[in-house]
Amino acid sequence: PKVIHLKDYQVPDYLIDETHLTFELYEDRSLVHAQLVMRRNPEAGAGLPPLQLHGQDLELISLALNDRQLGLGDYEVAEESLTLQPDAASFTLDSTVVIHPESNTALEGLYKSGSMFCTQCEAEGFRKITYYLDRPDVMSKFTTTVSAEKHAYPILLSNGNPIASGEEDDGRHWTTWEDPFKKPAYLFALVAGDLWCVEDSFTTMSGRDVALRIYVEPENIDKCQHAMDSLKKSMKWDEDAYGREYDLDIFMIVAVNDFNMGAMENKGLNIFNSSAVLARAETATDAAHQRVEAIVAHEYFHNWTGNRVTCRDWFQLSLKEGFTVFRDAQFSADMNSPTVKRVEDVSYLRTHQFAEDAGPMAHSVRPESFIEISNFYTLTVYEKGAEVVRMIQTLLGEEGFRKGSDLYFERHDGQAVTVDDFVKAMEDANGADLTQFKRWYSQAGTPRLSVSEQYDAAAKTYSLTFRQSCPPTPGQSEKLAFVIPVSMGLLDGQGNEIALRLQGEDASVGTTRVLAVDQPEQTFTFVGVSEQPLPSLLRGFSAPVKLEFPYSRDQLMFLMQHDSDGFNRWEAGQQLSVQVLQDMIGQHQRGEALQLDQRLVEALRSQLEDESLDQAMVAEMLSLPSEAYLTEISEVADVDAIHQAREFARQGISSALFDLFWKRYQANREISRQTPYVAQAEHFARRALQNIALSYLMLSGKPEVVAACVDQFEEADNMTERLTALAVLVNSGFEAERDKALASFAEHFKDNPLVMDQWFSVQAGNTQPGGLERVQQLMQHPAFTLKNPNKVRALIGAFANQNLVNYHRADGAGYRFLADQVIVLNKLNPQIASRLLAPLTRWRKYDAGRQGLMKAELERILASGELSSDVYEVVSKSLA
Ligand code: BAL
Ligand code: ZN
């Protein structure tokens, strides 16, 4: 397979000013007519080179250049292209192709999800629809006519505004849509189906009325309100926070069941995985409600960061994704609790993105090369990319950042640009130099930042010395120093913040400040420090690095109590938990009896006792670091020791704090009983504490707890409480209660695929022995199918990523199972196959026996026949 390099980028030879498409949709095939109004790109040089259009799996029926029908000798069709010779600098090309959406299981291009037609074109799916210059720097005005049988497909949608429609004699009808904004083909969308819609409107800041519509299958019409509310909040927020107004007269969201990603920001016609739209109390958890709000916002924000200003090429993907994830995180922080949001994001980043950065697929935020771009919709491009944007904001300040984003939109509206253009706007608006900072875009790997301190009582000076390094990653053995913004403060012995004054400064500058660490080794000295302080470092996780400071457990407990930064109070608790758990992992490995350090128990007790604390943060504090995170921070991960140590700690915490858990549980459960479901932060917080308390309480096995759990399962009016009760029962030894709950849940929700996904996931995550056999059995369930990505993720993905003791069974059966599924999915849906592979690629983390078994499965996949470029790239890089 061909490797594509950023350094080889060239401007397109030709441009497409107008794109006129007509789709004739039928059950056994579809016809696509494309009229492209084209011209030579003046920036590409002189002469008329051959025109090479992208195209894949297309059956060409006819081709005409300026109305002249072309014959076989006039063009050349290859597996992924069509080449012809234009005879003038401007011309019109007409083509007709036949495609087969009805048998498209890759869910890329035009395909059928259930009974509806829909599209997914990012990154390179449009070439499966028609011959085109399928690259983001070719932007065109689109007009699209969709024709289909009227009874089965009453709704016909595309981008922009509807401008004409009509009926034909044979029971078919058609609608024409016109998008006034130039766009790359990856933002094209089409939907045809029997859909209902929820309608609302939004008045923009300049007073324009925008119609808002969410289209769903009729049975889901009662699950759209939360997404609609989220959309209106997003539209308002983007006006307030970034001065960005919506630009079309209509904004549509369509929910589809079979979708590879979460959602897609097609201009004016967002297409969503139904899991990212549908939410109501009875069927969706609090987490699902928050996910819907975040994804609706994310896709809406793309209208400016992605659509109005798009990417020049796919190496720049983080230009739109990193920035948009940063924007949706700001939005979610504003709508809910900022500290909880930050804790969740950082936990996710440190567990999963840090693992990616340390694995065989490690790449920089702006990758240098790829085989298959679909493999680069990664945690690094998205989440680390968002952290990089956050660091720019931290360095420039909120006002400076806003000046930079205003300049970026003003300069580049309607253009396809690069990460360099984004950073340049930030620099120019602020008179800043971000040259060294840009290494965050080009160097892969997670930097380590080790910090040491020195206090001089006589001189009243306190120094912090930072040493940064970054481990080698594929293709990058040596790294240069990053610019690492370290937000920090100092605490005195009473836990008060000390005013911060660096040597050479005339006066102190607040109690939290940002140190820009930009050398391999660098010392900052504070003056006027009259007692040995305790540093609070990397407040709010101001940079995506692994920070090392030799805190004692007592110091961590002190920070948990006193740090003014809420994120760092949580972080101190996490570090304390990690130290305690790592001790216990060592004890298990040495064959010693496990000992739980009671300081952790006492630290958690004080959290639970203090009813003035934010309950969501107490719930976060009580959540021990996950097995996946403990794996990530291990040199060699001992799966069994990690599991045993963590379970032992949970059991010890449960026994020691039973009464407190029970009290808080009962109080919150009582409020839940009496309060109708509300999807708001304080209600999320109450249920979060209630549910984590229940999960600890059930470890006691006491009959009153089991009864309360069953009661919560049966009586709750919302999925958050019901699903937690189910999960807790599933992981317990109470087989009769468990089986009854699983059966009644499945019976009740059998017609709701999204709820059945949760039923599969809960069972996939059951860490008791026999996990693999249970998953294999569940694959036979009538509600399961490999053709639906949500099902694959819910059952197989959840098993391999979350049920680590079962997946990593010492005999390798878990690996064999995963490889078998990848081999099947490679043919059905390469994108999903390649994603599913990730847990096999991390073989270097494990003991020699498991390494051998995992590698053998990767080799088996490689030898299994014709591999998609998606799977080939991940497998071959993992074995390199
Ligand atoms: N652009 C692909 C889906 C998303 O990131 O919004
Ligand atoms: Zn996005």
Coordinates of N, CA, C and O and ligand atoms in Angstrom, one line a residue, residues 122 261 263-265 298-299 302 305 317 320-322 324-325 328 377 382, ligand 2:
E122 N -16.5 12.0 5.1 CA -15.2 12.2 5.6 C -14.6 10.9 6.0 O -15.2 10.0 6.6
M261 N -18.7 6.6 13.2 CA -18.3 7.5 14.2 C -19.4 7.9 15.1 O -20.5 7.3 15.1
A263 N -20.6 11.2 15.1 CA -21.4 12.1 14.3 C -20.6 12.8 13.2 O -19.4 12.6 13.2
M264 N -21.3 13.5 12.3 CA -20.5 14.1 11.2 C -21.1 15.5 10.9 O -22.3 15.6 10.7
E265 N -20.2 16.5 10.7 CA -20.6 17.9 10.7 C -20.9 18.4 9.3 O -20.8 19.6 9.0
H298 N -20.2 19.8 19.6 CA -19.0 19.6 18.7 C -19.3 19.8 17.3 O -18.7 20.5 16.5
E299 N -20.4 19.1 16.8 CA -20.7 19.1 15.4 C -21.1 20.5 15.0 O -20.8 21.0 13.9
H302 N -18.3 22.9 14.6 CA -17.5 22.6 13.3 C -18.0 23.6 12.2 O -17.3 23.8 11.2
T305 N -15.3 26.0 12.8 CA -14.0 25.4 12.9 C -14.0 24.0 12.2 O -14.1 23.0 12.8
L317 N -5.7 17.6 10.1 CA -7.0 17.2 10.7 C -7.2 17.8 12.1 O -8.3 18.3 12.4
K320 N -9.0 21.3 12.7 CA -10.4 21.4 13.0 C -10.8 20.6 14.2 O -11.6 21.0 15.0
E321 N -10.2 19.4 14.3 CA -10.6 18.5 15.4 C -10.1 18.9 16.8 O -10.9 18.9 17.8
G322 N -8.8 19.2 16.9 CA -8.3 19.7 18.1 C -9.0 20.9 18.6 O -9.4 21.0 19.8
T324 N -11.9 22.1 17.7 CA -13.4 21.8 18.0 C -13.6 21.0 19.3 O -14.5 21.3 20.1
V325 N -12.7 20.1 19.6 CA -12.8 19.4 20.9 C -12.5 20.4 22.0 O -13.2 20.4 23.0
D328 N -15.7 22.3 22.4 CA -16.8 21.6 23.0 C -16.5 21.4 24.5 O -17.4 21.3 25.3
Y377 N -8.0 9.3 12.9 CA -9.0 10.0 13.7 C -8.8 9.5 15.1 O -9.6 8.6 15.6
Y382 N -7.4 14.3 18.2 CA -8.5 14.9 18.8 C -8.2 15.5 20.2 O -8.1 16.7 20.4
Ligands
ZN2 ZN -15.0 16.8 15.0

